[in-house]
Amino acid sequence: MDVDASKPVAIVTGANTGIGRETALGLAKAGMKVFLACRNADKAREAATYIRQSCSHIPGGQADVDILVLDLQSLQSVRKCATDFKSRNLPLHLLVNNAGVNPIHIPGPPWYTAEGVGVSAQINYLGPYVLTRLLEENLVAAAPSRVVNVSSIRHRQAKMHDPVYHDVLREKFLRDFEAASYTEAKLANILFTFELQRRWQGKGVQACAVDPGAVASDIWKRTKYNRPPWKWLAKIAFAPTWDGALPVLHAATSPLVHDDAQLQNTTASLRLFARGAFAWPMVVAPTLSEFVLVCAVALDWQIRNLSSYCWGRRRRRRKSTNRSGSSRLSNCKEVPANPIAYDANLASKLWTLSAEIAGLPV
């Protein structure tokens, strides 16, 4: 296989549809070689074709897109995906852990992996954790490199128990199938992100998390929100997938932290990005009420879309266009996470337990 060594390399998980596909498209347009890591190889090929066609008008040639098979439900599949990528002898400049699921989307009775992990924790947290750990060598080889973990506003409602004993985390988080564990899994994404930053920044690998907001992606396909009247309301309230990908792309391409003082100040280097209503002070406050969450979801896209329209009209008068209609309301910002996410003791315990379950060195 011919490899263009001048191109930075990225992997985007769950890139066959939704935010992941649009993120991969944005990275391909930026000149990166992008691997689409997806459970269904046929759908991944369809997404690759979509990306190539979308980039066909760009000067300089066709988008450089390839696929990897990755089923986050299985640690065996995660290991095989990492092995397949390593066999290509490529550095890895960017890993976007985007794929995820809400357990209410999984039909049938609760199930657990052979390691005793529930579906939400497996797909949303443990699978991405293991994939990232297995690709450490490639990320270090490409330093400065980056890991972006896609979280959710729901992480702000999560609470994790005292992590003094591993069995508490195992039973209350990793083995909890219920829908509420989705919030904990998304909090775990950020705990992992921040612990990754603490452990790997000295190796030239930096990590950040992102809240993409409420997006009309396929994650809602098997829920009540895909039936009238919820489907109509969701279409109005939720942003399109291309919009949801913009904060992810911002997190993936924003300037890396190079200031030694900031890197040594661990808290200052722990980064979470959000935009629009999801960056409002009342939303990122230490406690998030259900009412404020609903208001943020319901108003975010409408307010930004109206602002973008007005901004776009003003720009069109100047004979220029802007698809995203960028305005101050659409700017992506660094925001504080759930205060629990900064608990270094909890993050370290979660890292250790995850390593033990996956058979990885701590």
Coordinates of C-alpha atoms in Angstrom, one line a residue:
M1 CA 0.0 0.0 0.0
D2 CA 1.4 3.4 -1.0
V3 CA 1.5 5.8 2.0
D4 CA 1.9 9.5 1.8
A5 CA 4.1 10.2 4.8
S6 CA 3.5 13.9 4.6
K7 CA -0.2 13.5 5.5
P8 CA -1.3 13.5 9.1
V9 CA -3.3 10.4 10.0
A10 CA -6.6 10.3 11.9
I11 CA -9.0 7.6 13.1
V12 CA -12.7 8.5 13.7
T13 CA -14.8 5.8 15.4
G14 CA -18.5 5.5 14.5
A15 CA -17.8 7.4 11.3
N16 CA -20.3 5.6 9.0
T17 CA -23.0 8.1 9.9
G18 CA -24.0 11.2 11.9
I19 CA -21.4 13.3 13.7
G20 CA -18.6 10.8 13.1
R21 CA -19.1 10.9 9.3
E22 CA -19.2 14.7 9.2
T23 CA -16.1 14.9 11.4
A24 CA -14.3 12.5 9.1
L25 CA -15.4 14.6 6.1
G26 CA -14.0 17.8 7.8
L27 CA -10.7 16.1 8.5
A28 CA -10.4 14.8 5.0
K29 CA -11.1 18.2 3.6
A30 CA -8.3 19.5 5.8
G31 CA -5.9 17.1 4.0
M32 CA -5.7 14.3 6.6
K33 CA -5.6 10.6 5.8
V34 CA -8.7 9.4 7.7
F35 CA -9.6 5.9 8.8
L36 CA -13.3 5.2 9.4
A37 CA -13.5 2.8 12.3
C38 CA -17.0 1.2 12.1
R39 CA -18.9 -1.9 13.2
N40 CA -20.4 -2.5 9.7
A41 CA -17.8 -2.6 6.9
D42 CA -20.4 -2.1 4.2
K43 CA -21.7 1.1 5.8
A44 CA -18.2 2.3 6.3
R45 CA -17.5 1.9 2.6
E46 CA -20.6 3.8 1.8
A47 CA -19.5 6.6 4.1
A48 CA -16.0 6.6 2.5
T49 CA -17.7 7.0 -0.9
Y50 CA -19.8 9.9 0.4
I51 CA -16.7 11.6 1.7
R52 CA -14.7 11.1 -1.5
Q53 CA -17.6 12.5 -3.5
S54 CA -18.0 15.4 -1.2
C55 CA -14.3 16.2 -1.6
S56 CA -14.2 15.7 -5.3
H57 CA -14.4 19.5 -6.0
I58 CA -11.4 20.2 -3.8
P59 CA -8.2 21.1 -5.7
G60 CA -5.4 18.6 -5.2
G61 CA -7.1 15.3 -5.7
Q62 CA -9.4 12.8 -4.0
A63 CA -9.9 12.4 -0.3
D64 CA -7.7 9.9 1.4
V65 CA -10.1 7.6 3.2
D66 CA -9.8 4.0 4.4
I67 CA -11.8 1.8 6.8
L68 CA -11.2 -0.3 9.9
V69 CA -13.7 -2.7 11.4
L70 CA -14.4 -1.9 15.0
D71 CA -17.2 -3.3 17.2
L72 CA -16.9 -1.6 20.5
Q73 CA -19.2 -4.3 22.0
S74 CA -16.3 -6.7 21.9
L75 CA -12.8 -6.2 23.4
Q76 CA -11.6 -8.8 20.9
S77 CA -12.8 -6.6 18.0
V78 CA -11.2 -3.6 19.6
R79 CA -7.8 -5.4 19.9
K80 CA -8.1 -6.6 16.3
C81 CA -8.9 -3.1 15.1
A82 CA -5.8 -1.8 16.8
T83 CA -3.7 -4.6 15.4
D84 CA -5.0 -3.9 11.9
F85 CA -4.0 -0.3 12.2
K86 CA -0.6 -1.1 13.6
S87 CA 0.1 -3.5 10.7
R88 CA 0.1 -0.4 8.4
N89 CA 3.1 1.0 10.2
L90 CA 1.6 4.5 10.4
P91 CA 1.9 7.1 13.1
L92 CA -1.4 8.4 14.5
H93 CA -1.8 12.1 14.8
L94 CA -5.5 12.2 15.9
L95 CA -7.9 9.7 17.4
V96 CA -11.5 10.8 17.7
N97 CA -13.5 8.5 20.0
N98 CA -16.9 9.4 18.7
A99 CA -18.9 6.1 18.6
G100 CA -21.4 5.6 21.4
V101 CA -24.9 4.4 22.3
N102 CA -27.6 4.9 24.8
P103 CA -28.7 1.6 26.4
I104 CA -32.3 2.4 25.8
H105 CA -31.5 1.9 22.1
I106 CA -30.6 -1.8 22.7
P107 CA -33.6 -4.1 22.4
G108 CA -34.0 -7.1 24.6
P109 CA -32.9 -8.0 28.1
P110 CA -29.7 -6.5 29.7
W111 CA -26.5 -8.1 28.6
Y112 CA -22.9 -8.1 29.7
T113 CA -19.6 -8.9 28.1
A114 CA -17.4 -11.8 29.0
E115 CA -15.6 -9.4 31.3
G116 CA -18.8 -8.6 33.2
V117 CA -19.3 -5.1 31.7
G118 CA -22.7 -3.7 30.8
V119 CA -23.4 -2.5 27.3
S120 CA -23.4 1.3 28.1
A121 CA -20.1 1.2 29.9
Q122 CA -18.6 -1.1 27.3
I123 CA -19.5 0.9 24.2
N124 CA -19.4 4.4 25.6
Y125 CA -16.3 4.0 27.8
L126 CA -14.3 0.8 28.1
G127 CA -14.1 0.1 24.4
P128 CA -12.7 3.6 23.6
Y129 CA -10.4 3.4 26.6
V130 CA -8.9 0.1 25.4
L131 CA -8.6 1.3 21.8
T132 CA -6.7 4.4 22.9
R133 CA -4.4 2.4 25.2
L134 CA -3.6 0.0 22.4
L135 CA -2.7 2.8 20.0
E136 CA -0.4 4.6 22.5
E137 CA 2.7 3.6 20.5
N138 CA 1.3 5.1 17.3
L139 CA 0.2 8.3 19.0
V140 CA 3.6 8.8 20.7
A141 CA 5.3 8.2 17.3
A142 CA 3.3 11.1 15.8
A143 CA 3.8 13.5 18.7
P144 CA 2.5 16.1 19.1
S145 CA -0.7 14.2 18.7
R146 CA -4.2 14.3 20.2
V147 CA -7.1 12.2 21.5
V148 CA -10.6 13.7 21.4
N149 CA -13.3 12.0 23.4
V150 CA -16.9 12.9 22.5
S151 CA -19.0 13.2 25.7
S152 CA -22.4 14.8 26.4
I153 CA -24.2 17.4 28.4
R154 CA -25.6 14.5 30.3
H155 CA -22.3 14.0 32.0
R156 CA -23.2 17.0 34.1
Q157 CA -26.0 15.0 35.8
A158 CA -23.8 12.0 36.7
K159 CA -22.6 11.0 40.1
M160 CA -20.0 8.4 40.8
H161 CA -19.6 6.7 44.2
D162 CA -16.6 6.7 46.4
P163 CA -13.9 4.8 44.5
V164 CA -12.1 3.5 47.5
Y165 CA -13.0 -0.1 46.5
H166 CA -12.9 -1.3 42.9
D167 CA -16.0 -3.3 43.4
V168 CA -18.0 -0.1 43.9
L169 CA -17.0 1.1 40.5
R170 CA -17.5 -2.3 39.0
E171 CA -21.0 -2.9 40.4
K172 CA -22.4 0.7 40.3
F173 CA -20.9 1.8 37.0
L174 CA -19.5 -1.0 34.8
R175 CA -22.2 -3.5 35.6
D176 CA -25.2 -1.1 35.7
F177 CA -27.2 -1.7 32.5
E178 CA -29.9 0.8 33.3
A179 CA -30.4 3.9 31.1
A180 CA -29.2 6.2 33.8
S181 CA -25.7 4.7 33.4
Y182 CA -25.4 6.6 30.2
T183 CA -24.7 9.7 32.2
E184 CA -22.1 7.9 34.2
A185 CA -20.5 6.6 31.0
K186 CA -20.2 10.1 29.6
L187 CA -18.7 11.3 32.8
A188 CA -16.2 8.4 32.6
N189 CA -15.3 9.7 29.1
I190 CA -14.1 12.9 30.6
L191 CA -12.5 11.3 33.7
F192 CA -10.5 9.2 31.2
T193 CA -9.7 12.2 29.1
F194 CA -8.3 14.1 32.0
E195 CA -6.4 11.2 33.3
L196 CA -5.0 10.6 29.9
Q197 CA -3.8 14.2 29.8
R198 CA -2.1 13.7 33.2
R199 CA -0.3 10.5 32.2
W200 CA 0.6 11.1 28.5
Q201 CA 1.2 14.8 28.1
G202 CA 4.9 14.2 28.8
K203 CA 5.0 11.9 25.8
G204 CA 3.6 14.6 23.5
V205 CA 0.0 13.2 23.5
Q206 CA -2.6 15.7 24.5
A207 CA -6.3 14.9 25.2
C208 CA -9.5 16.9 25.3
A209 CA -13.2 16.2 25.5
V210 CA -16.1 17.8 23.6
D211 CA -19.9 18.2 24.2
P212 CA -21.4 18.4 20.6
G213 CA -24.8 19.4 21.9
A214 CA -28.2 18.0 20.9
V215 CA -27.9 16.6 17.4
A216 CA -30.4 14.8 15.1
S217 CA -28.2 11.8 14.5
D218 CA -29.0 8.1 14.2
I219 CA -28.6 7.6 17.9
W220 CA -32.3 8.5 18.1
K221 CA -33.4 6.0 15.5
R222 CA -34.7 3.3 17.8
T223 CA -36.3 5.6 20.4
K224 CA -39.6 7.3 20.8
Y225 CA -38.0 10.4 19.3
N226 CA -38.1 8.7 15.9
R227 CA -41.9 8.6 15.9
P228 CA -44.4 11.4 15.6
P229 CA -44.9 13.8 17.3
W230 CA -41.5 13.5 19.0
K231 CA -39.8 13.0 15.6
W232 CA -41.2 16.4 14.4
L233 CA -40.2 18.1 17.6
A234 CA -36.7 16.6 17.6
K235 CA -36.2 17.7 14.0
I236 CA -37.0 21.3 15.1
A237 CA -35.0 21.2 18.4
F238 CA -31.9 19.2 17.4
A239 CA -29.1 20.5 15.3
P240 CA -28.2 18.7 12.0
T241 CA -25.2 16.4 12.1
W242 CA -22.9 18.7 10.2
D243 CA -23.4 21.3 12.9
G244 CA -22.8 18.8 15.6
A245 CA -19.5 17.9 14.0
L246 CA -18.2 21.5 14.1
P247 CA -17.3 21.6 17.9
V248 CA -15.7 18.1 17.5
L249 CA -13.6 19.5 14.6
H250 CA -12.7 22.5 16.8
A251 CA -11.6 20.2 19.6
A252 CA -9.6 18.2 17.1
T253 CA -7.8 21.1 15.5
S254 CA -7.6 23.9 18.2
P255 CA -4.0 24.8 19.0
L256 CA -2.2 22.3 21.2
V257 CA -1.0 23.5 24.6
H258 CA 2.8 24.1 24.4
D259 CA 3.2 26.5 27.4
D260 CA 5.3 24.6 30.0
A261 CA 3.6 26.5 32.9
Q262 CA 0.2 25.5 31.6
L263 CA 1.1 21.9 31.1
Q264 CA 2.5 21.7 34.6
N265 CA -0.7 23.3 35.9
T266 CA -2.7 20.1 35.5
T267 CA -6.1 21.7 35.9
A268 CA -5.4 24.4 33.3
S269 CA -4.5 21.7 30.7
L270 CA -7.8 19.7 31.3
R271 CA -9.9 20.8 28.4
L272 CA -13.6 20.4 27.6
F273 CA -15.2 22.2 24.6
A274 CA -18.8 23.2 24.0
R275 CA -20.7 25.9 22.2
G276 CA -24.0 27.7 22.0
A277 CA -26.5 27.0 24.8
F278 CA -24.2 24.1 25.9
A279 CA -21.6 26.7 27.0
W280 CA -24.1 28.9 28.8
P281 CA -23.0 29.7 32.4
M282 CA -26.2 28.2 33.8
V283 CA -25.6 25.0 31.9
V284 CA -21.9 24.6 32.9
A285 CA -22.6 25.5 36.5
P286 CA -21.7 22.8 39.1
T287 CA -25.2 21.5 39.2
L288 CA -27.5 21.2 36.2
S289 CA -31.2 21.0 36.7
E290 CA -33.5 19.0 34.3
F291 CA -35.3 22.3 33.4
V292 CA -32.1 24.0 32.4
L293 CA -31.0 21.0 30.4
V294 CA -34.3 20.9 28.5
C295 CA -34.1 24.6 27.8
A296 CA -30.6 24.2 26.4
V297 CA -31.6 21.4 24.2
A298 CA -34.8 23.1 23.0
L299 CA -33.3 26.5 22.3
D300 CA -29.7 26.0 21.3
W301 CA -30.2 25.2 17.5
Q302 CA -33.1 27.7 17.1
I303 CA -31.1 30.6 18.6
R304 CA -27.9 29.9 16.8
N305 CA -29.7 29.2 13.5
L306 CA -31.6 32.5 13.7
S307 CA -28.3 34.3 14.6
S308 CA -26.5 32.5 11.8
Y309 CA -29.2 33.5 9.3
C310 CA -29.0 37.2 10.4
W311 CA -25.2 37.1 10.3
G312 CA -25.3 35.4 6.9
R313 CA -27.6 38.0 5.5
R314 CA -25.2 40.7 6.6
R315 CA -22.3 38.9 5.1
R316 CA -24.2 38.2 1.8
R317 CA -24.6 42.0 1.5
R318 CA -20.8 42.0 1.4
K319 CA -20.9 39.3 -1.3
S320 CA -19.6 36.4 0.9
T321 CA -21.2 33.3 2.2
N322 CA -20.7 31.1 5.2
R323 CA -22.4 27.7 5.5
S324 CA -22.2 27.6 9.3
G325 CA -23.2 31.2 9.6
S326 CA -20.6 31.8 12.3
S327 CA -21.5 34.3 14.9
R328 CA -20.6 34.8 18.5
L329 CA -23.4 32.6 19.6
S330 CA -21.9 29.7 17.6
N331 CA -18.3 30.1 18.8
C332 CA -16.8 27.0 20.5
K333 CA -15.4 27.6 23.9
E334 CA -13.5 25.9 26.7
V335 CA -16.0 25.2 29.5
P336 CA -15.7 23.7 33.0
A337 CA -16.8 20.1 33.3
N338 CA -18.8 18.4 36.0
P339 CA -16.7 19.0 39.2
I340 CA -16.5 15.2 39.7
A341 CA -14.5 15.0 36.4
Y342 CA -11.6 16.8 38.1
D343 CA -11.3 14.2 40.9
A344 CA -7.8 12.8 40.2
N345 CA -8.3 10.0 42.7
L346 CA -11.5 8.8 41.0
A347 CA -9.9 9.0 37.6
S348 CA -6.9 7.0 38.7
K349 CA -9.1 4.3 40.2
L350 CA -11.2 4.1 37.1
W351 CA -8.1 3.9 34.9
T352 CA -6.7 1.1 37.1
L353 CA -9.9 -0.9 37.2
S354 CA -10.3 -0.6 33.4
A355 CA -6.8 -1.8 32.8
E356 CA -7.3 -4.8 35.1
I357 CA -10.6 -5.8 33.3
A358 CA -8.9 -5.4 29.8
G359 CA -5.7 -7.1 30.8
L360 CA -3.6 -4.0 30.2
P361 CA -0.7 -2.7 32.2
V362 CA -1.7 0.1 34.6

